[in-house]
């Protein structure tokens, strides 16, 4: 009974802590808005989304495996939503059982586990129903395998057998246990036993005359307590075993909820984007470096109810993309769109574009100019470089580094010298770099010394208005701060 | 345990790892020596008895050995047990023997016959294993000390004796038989039916098997242990009776074993086990001190040596008074190494030597300068050496003492000066009465309540007879005139930092008393010279 919807062979484990750079990536790309749209208020889905966004598979086959499952999900959303709802019942089963909560007494634990199991038995039957109904509709290998295993592993016979054993743990006919003699002739190695046969009517009548019987006198409270202890001793191992079994069953439902939930979360996002009238597409993953896209847009704008400005990008085989151009020319938005598309595509999901082809990266890192930087005058470059150093601690060859106005806290010349050195070294180390900058000298140096790369500009038509589109173009010496100044002044009352 | 051949070889037969045969039957001191509290040895013994029976250990720490050969008998034994291989042998035996005593203890406390019998069997069984292992281990480790060779031979003879062999075989047989006993309980309501099991399946296992198909990722479940609050009760005893009735053969064997082996403990083995605790306590102290970066050593102990000396010695009670610290430091000026106690004050080591014709060190110098600590150290070295123990010093040559006498100022009798002086004199009279040329005296600020002229005179009157007798000792005093007043008096002075006279170094040097030098430097430090005062007052 394995759930394998995220990887053909491996379970999805969300437990590893998010990487240290996850915080800045989240903040820089504005991922909270994205995960909110995925989760729709469901904490479990949100947690799943975060874990998936920061555990990117790098094999194109795994990504394709997920894409196939997601196609099933887009075509049969009800199946996924129902499975998710059933799996989400699991924690409620346990919450509903007050008996034996927090106790260490084996008999109470045993009884609690039994009730937990009975509750889950009902859920297993519902999972089985969904599988029986929809097995034929599924096309992806992931979903077909899941439903096949549900069908065979949760057979009627099996479910009946489970019920029979859970019934035994109720001890209505008394409790059977074996023991051996330990030090000081105290009983040890107590083990609960399945009675060879149920005591019949005859035994019930004659048991009072059993030759080796110890009977507790009516008012012997200490004796009664001692008998209770003997039962507890017997129940220790079985209580552990049943508790462990219950954990396994619960873990199955957690996996089911997690892996189905991933696609439900993705479905939520896609529905939101479609409602905003925007296209989504199944991205093409290939090996190598570079990204190319048609009508790539930043989904966060759609989620905020704004109209995005789609851009095209032709950077196949390019490990360096530099975007220059006017302030507030849509450069940052574009950079975020690239980053988010990379994350979604590599997660195995659909992306906000008409067409997109990209290559798996080993990690996505961001180095964005921070708003708060403006407040602290001294030590800004110090702080920037500290962050860059922290990134350097973690980044690996084949990672994607998104830089937004990095080194802008220093003057053009220093930025060109320091920033140029850093980014060229990153490139040389095999890191894919996307840089957005208004600093001409830095861009120019990269243009000169990188030996390739894609250079884009935030496009500015001649009339001085902004279309916020990103088009190919070499760095220009002038920025457009004057325009912005004029615009702001004009808007002021 | 008797063996004539061995008797012939050693004169008398082995009885103890702490006392040579001729002293083995001597009674131990049953009261604490009066010097113990002054030297802080009482605290030290309590500390190193932790986890052991203080009552059993104390007499061994109180009793000084009467001869240098007895000291080396014990030193050799301790040194050999200190070796890692032998230490492991001893630790193993100790662990095994502790379980024997535990079961015997349980036997005394239970009132159910089948439990009592089984406790005896358990104890005997564990005891046989401990003795057998000890015999094997001792033979394999080829001891070199007289004590451990004697032990090895004694244990070998004992382990081969008919009585022990029978004990071992019968214990094993009974244990094996009982080990095979299993029984099935059917607990229903207020009745328990005791039956023979018939291969009933394990319920927990069956359930677990049923759910193995859900195992995918590891789940974290910790087994929850259950400790029955009530313990073995009359119900358990009644069940045990029924189990016995179901297994008459096995329990018959147990009953026979019980009647035949009531007193199986061999007295020599028992004595060894108790004396081993002393050795291990001593070695724990040694390890503790060394972990603090402080040296220890087994001193050369003589009965009539000319010299008494120690290099790198320190107060062991002070050093162990605080939590553990592995740090060590070297103080530059005196070249002494020092462990550091938690208070931040270093444990300072000192060196001294009393050569031929030198008897008593008179220690002078600033207050809080380590004088009293040094005096205690001197006393501790002599007492511990006489107990055959390692001493808190890098290296030492100690003359065996017949007694250590101390005279420390008593806080509690803070009555009139006259009362205090009288008390000092009464105690001094006792010392003068008993001290011999083999005694050690440690006198700390005696007669401090009297006027200086008087005190110096009294002190000389006390010291003269001790010196004449040839006692060794330390006399801490504020009376500079006592320093070196006779050729057999050695003057020791507590050092201060020449750069910063307010700072004590806690080391002592052998040099003439120099009370002024110290006060002059303090005056300079606080700018209180006449010139300074004039300058500061008039500015």
PDB file of N, CA and C in Angstrom, chain A residues 420-461:
ATOM      1  N   UNK A 420      30.551  42.526 -11.011  1.00  0.00           N
ATOM      2  CA  UNK A 420      31.029  41.808 -12.187  1.00  0.00           C
ATOM      3  C   UNK A 420      31.854  40.601 -11.783  1.00  0.00           C
ATOM      4  N   UNK A 421      32.745  40.801 -10.859  1.00  0.00           N
ATOM      5  CA  UNK A 421      33.587  39.689 -10.398  1.00  0.00           C
ATOM      6  C   UNK A 421      32.731  38.554  -9.838  1.00  0.00           C
ATOM      7  N   UNK A 422      31.804  38.939  -9.003  1.00  0.00           N
ATOM      8  CA  UNK A 422      30.981  37.922  -8.335  1.00  0.00           C
ATOM      9  C   UNK A 422      30.175  37.131  -9.358  1.00  0.00           C
ATOM     10  N   UNK A 423      29.497  37.857 -10.238  1.00  0.00           N
ATOM     11  CA  UNK A 423      28.573  37.175 -11.152  1.00  0.00           C
ATOM     12  C   UNK A 423      29.330  36.386 -12.217  1.00  0.00           C
ATOM     13  N   UNK A 424      30.456  36.939 -12.660  1.00  0.00           N
ATOM     14  CA  UNK A 424      31.244  36.183 -13.638  1.00  0.00           C
ATOM     15  C   UNK A 424      31.795  34.908 -12.999  1.00  0.00           C
ATOM     16  N   UNK A 425      32.149  35.002 -11.740  1.00  0.00           N
ATOM     17  CA  UNK A 425      32.658  33.818 -11.042  1.00  0.00           C
ATOM     18  C   UNK A 425      31.543  32.795 -10.861  1.00  0.00           C
ATOM     19  N   UNK A 426      30.351  33.291 -10.578  1.00  0.00           N
ATOM     20  CA  UNK A 426      29.199  32.397 -10.455  1.00  0.00           C
ATOM     21  C   UNK A 426      28.962  31.669 -11.778  1.00  0.00           C
ATOM     22  N   UNK A 427      29.008  32.446 -12.833  1.00  0.00           N
ATOM     23  CA  UNK A 427      28.830  31.854 -14.163  1.00  0.00           C
ATOM     24  C   UNK A 427      29.883  30.781 -14.406  1.00  0.00           C
ATOM     25  N   UNK A 428      31.111  31.153 -14.113  1.00  0.00           N
ATOM     26  CA  UNK A 428      32.213  30.223 -14.359  1.00  0.00           C
ATOM     27  C   UNK A 428      32.039  28.951 -13.536  1.00  0.00           C
ATOM     28  N   UNK A 429      31.341  29.086 -12.414  1.00  0.00           N
ATOM     29  CA  UNK A 429      31.130  27.919 -11.557  1.00  0.00           C
ATOM     30  C   UNK A 429      29.909  27.115 -12.001  1.00  0.00           C
ATOM     31  N   UNK A 430      29.290  27.555 -13.086  1.00  0.00           N
ATOM     32  CA  UNK A 430      28.173  26.760 -13.590  1.00  0.00           C
ATOM     33  C   UNK A 430      26.824  27.184 -13.061  1.00  0.00           C
ATOM     34  N   UNK A 431      26.758  28.357 -12.465  1.00  0.00           N
ATOM     35  CA  UNK A 431      25.479  28.858 -11.968  1.00  0.00           C
ATOM     36  C   UNK A 431      24.807  29.649 -13.088  1.00  0.00           C
ATOM     37  N   UNK A 432      23.512  29.397 -13.267  1.00  0.00           N
ATOM     38  CA  UNK A 432      22.750  30.166 -14.250  1.00  0.00           C
ATOM     39  C   UNK A 432      22.328  31.471 -13.592  1.00  0.00           C
ATOM     40  N   UNK A 433      22.678  32.600 -14.220  1.00  0.00           N
ATOM     41  CA  UNK A 433      22.435  33.895 -13.594  1.00  0.00           C
ATOM     42  C   UNK A 433      21.433  34.706 -14.404  1.00  0.00           C
ATOM     43  N   UNK A 434      20.400  35.181 -13.697  1.00  0.00           N
ATOM     44  CA  UNK A 434      19.514  36.182 -14.293  1.00  0.00           C
ATOM     45  C   UNK A 434      19.685  37.447 -13.482  1.00  0.00           C
ATOM     46  N   UNK A 435      20.077  38.533 -14.160  1.00  0.00           N
ATOM     47  CA  UNK A 435      20.303  39.788 -13.442  1.00  0.00           C
ATOM     48  C   UNK A 435      19.405  40.871 -13.999  1.00  0.00           C
ATOM     49  N   UNK A 436      18.779  41.560 -13.092  1.00  0.00           N
ATOM     50  CA  UNK A 436      18.049  42.770 -13.460  1.00  0.00           C
ATOM     51  C   UNK A 436      18.816  43.920 -12.861  1.00  0.00           C
ATOM     52  N   UNK A 437      19.183  44.906 -13.666  1.00  0.00           N
ATOM     53  CA  UNK A 437      19.943  46.027 -13.117  1.00  0.00           C
ATOM     54  C   UNK A 437      19.695  47.291 -13.921  1.00  0.00           C
ATOM     55  N   UNK A 438      19.789  48.402 -13.237  1.00  0.00           N
ATOM     56  CA  UNK A 438      19.723  49.673 -13.965  1.00  0.00           C
ATOM     57  C   UNK A 438      21.133  50.212 -14.148  1.00  0.00           C
ATOM     58  N   UNK A 439      22.120  49.470 -13.656  1.00  0.00           N
ATOM     59  CA  UNK A 439      23.485  49.984 -13.686  1.00  0.00           C
ATOM     60  C   UNK A 439      24.155  49.581 -14.998  1.00  0.00           C
ATOM     61  N   UNK A 440      24.384  50.578 -15.785  1.00  0.00           N
ATOM     62  CA  UNK A 440      24.907  50.355 -17.126  1.00  0.00           C
ATOM     63  C   UNK A 440      26.285  49.689 -17.097  1.00  0.00           C
ATOM     64  N   UNK A 441      27.151  50.149 -16.256  1.00  0.00           N
ATOM     65  CA  UNK A 441      28.533  49.662 -16.305  1.00  0.00           C
ATOM     66  C   UNK A 441      28.634  48.183 -15.940  1.00  0.00           C
ATOM     67  N   UNK A 442      27.822  47.790 -14.985  1.00  0.00           N
ATOM     68  CA  UNK A 442      27.811  46.368 -14.605  1.00  0.00           C
ATOM     69  C   UNK A 442      27.323  45.524 -15.788  1.00  0.00           C
ATOM     70  N   UNK A 443      26.207  45.951 -16.380  1.00  0.00           N
ATOM     71  CA  UNK A 443      25.654  45.203 -17.511  1.00  0.00           C
ATOM     72  C   UNK A 443      26.649  45.176 -18.668  1.00  0.00           C
ATOM     73  N   UNK A 444      27.286  46.326 -18.884  1.00  0.00           N
ATOM     74  CA  UNK A 444      28.225  46.411 -20.006  1.00  0.00           C
ATOM     75  C   UNK A 444      29.424  45.495 -19.784  1.00  0.00           C
ATOM     76  N   UNK A 445      29.871  45.462 -18.554  1.00  0.00           N
ATOM     77  CA  UNK A 445      31.011  44.591 -18.278  1.00  0.00           C
ATOM     78  C   UNK A 445      30.630  43.122 -18.502  1.00  0.00           C
ATOM     79  N   UNK A 446      29.450  42.766 -18.063  1.00  0.00           N
ATOM     80  CA  UNK A 446      29.003  41.384 -18.253  1.00  0.00           C
ATOM     81  C   UNK A 446      28.875  41.075 -19.744  1.00  0.00           C
ATOM     82  N   UNK A 447      28.364  42.059 -20.480  1.00  0.00           N
ATOM     83  CA  UNK A 447      28.204  41.888 -21.924  1.00  0.00           C
ATOM     84  C   UNK A 447      29.556  41.597 -22.548  1.00  0.00           C
ATOM     85  N   UNK A 448      30.565  42.334 -22.072  1.00  0.00           N
ATOM     86  CA  UNK A 448      31.885  42.231 -22.663  1.00  0.00           C
ATOM     87  C   UNK A 448      32.600  40.940 -22.255  1.00  0.00           C
ATOM     88  N   UNK A 449      32.474  40.618 -20.999  1.00  0.00           N
ATOM     89  CA  UNK A 449      33.360  39.569 -20.496  1.00  0.00           C
ATOM     90  C   UNK A 449      32.689  38.205 -20.344  1.00  0.00           C
ATOM     91  N   UNK A 450      31.392  38.131 -20.488  1.00  0.00           N
ATOM     92  CA  UNK A 450      30.750  36.841 -20.254  1.00  0.00           C
ATOM     93  C   UNK A 450      30.900  35.905 -21.446  1.00  0.00           C
ATOM     94  N   UNK A 451      31.204  36.476 -22.595  1.00  0.00           N
ATOM     95  CA  UNK A 451      31.341  35.623 -23.781  1.00  0.00           C
ATOM     96  C   UNK A 451      30.033  34.989 -24.175  1.00  0.00           C
ATOM     97  N   UNK A 452      28.977  35.730 -24.108  1.00  0.00           N
ATOM     98  CA  UNK A 452      27.668  35.186 -24.497  1.00  0.00           C
ATOM     99  C   UNK A 452      26.616  35.728 -23.571  1.00  0.00           C
ATOM    100  N   UNK A 453      25.457  35.135 -23.574  1.00  0.00           N
ATOM    101  CA  UNK A 453      24.414  35.608 -22.686  1.00  0.00           C
ATOM    102  C   UNK A 453      23.343  36.343 -23.460  1.00  0.00           C
ATOM    103  N   UNK A 454      22.240  36.498 -22.771  1.00  0.00           N
ATOM    104  CA  UNK A 454      21.085  37.134 -23.397  1.00  0.00           C
ATOM    105  C   UNK A 454      20.876  38.490 -22.741  1.00  0.00           C
ATOM    106  N   UNK A 455      20.764  39.516 -23.555  1.00  0.00           N
ATOM    107  CA  UNK A 455      20.595  40.863 -23.003  1.00  0.00           C
ATOM    108  C   UNK A 455      19.261  41.430 -23.435  1.00  0.00           C
ATOM    109  N   UNK A 456      18.501  41.837 -22.438  1.00  0.00           N
ATOM    110  CA  UNK A 456      17.137  42.297 -22.690  1.00  0.00           C
ATOM    111  C   UNK A 456      16.978  43.692 -22.102  1.00  0.00           C
ATOM    112  N   UNK A 457      15.949  44.366 -22.610  1.00  0.00           N
ATOM    113  CA  UNK A 457      15.657  45.696 -22.084  1.00  0.00           C
ATOM    114  C   UNK A 457      14.175  45.826 -21.791  1.00  0.00           C
ATOM    115  N   UNK A 458      13.918  46.562 -20.723  1.00  0.00           N
ATOM    116  CA  UNK A 458      12.523  46.937 -20.475  1.00  0.00           C
ATOM    117  C   UNK A 458      12.176  47.953 -21.547  1.00  0.00           C
ATOM    118  N   UNK A 459      11.198  47.609 -22.370  1.00  0.00           N
ATOM    119  CA  UNK A 459      10.970  48.393 -23.583  1.00  0.00           C
ATOM    120  C   UNK A 459      10.280  49.722 -23.297  1.00  0.00           C
ATOM    121  N   UNK A 460      10.726  50.708 -23.992  1.00  0.00           N
ATOM    122  CA  UNK A 460      10.167  52.048 -23.791  1.00  0.00           C
ATOM    123  C   UNK A 460       9.898  52.665 -25.156  1.00  0.00           C
ATOM    124  N   UNK A 461       8.639  52.754 -25.498  1.00  0.00           N
ATOM    125  CA  UNK A 461       8.317  53.389 -26.785  1.00  0.00           C
ATOM    126  C   UNK A 461       8.730  54.863 -26.780  1.00  0.00           C
TER     127      UNK A 461
END
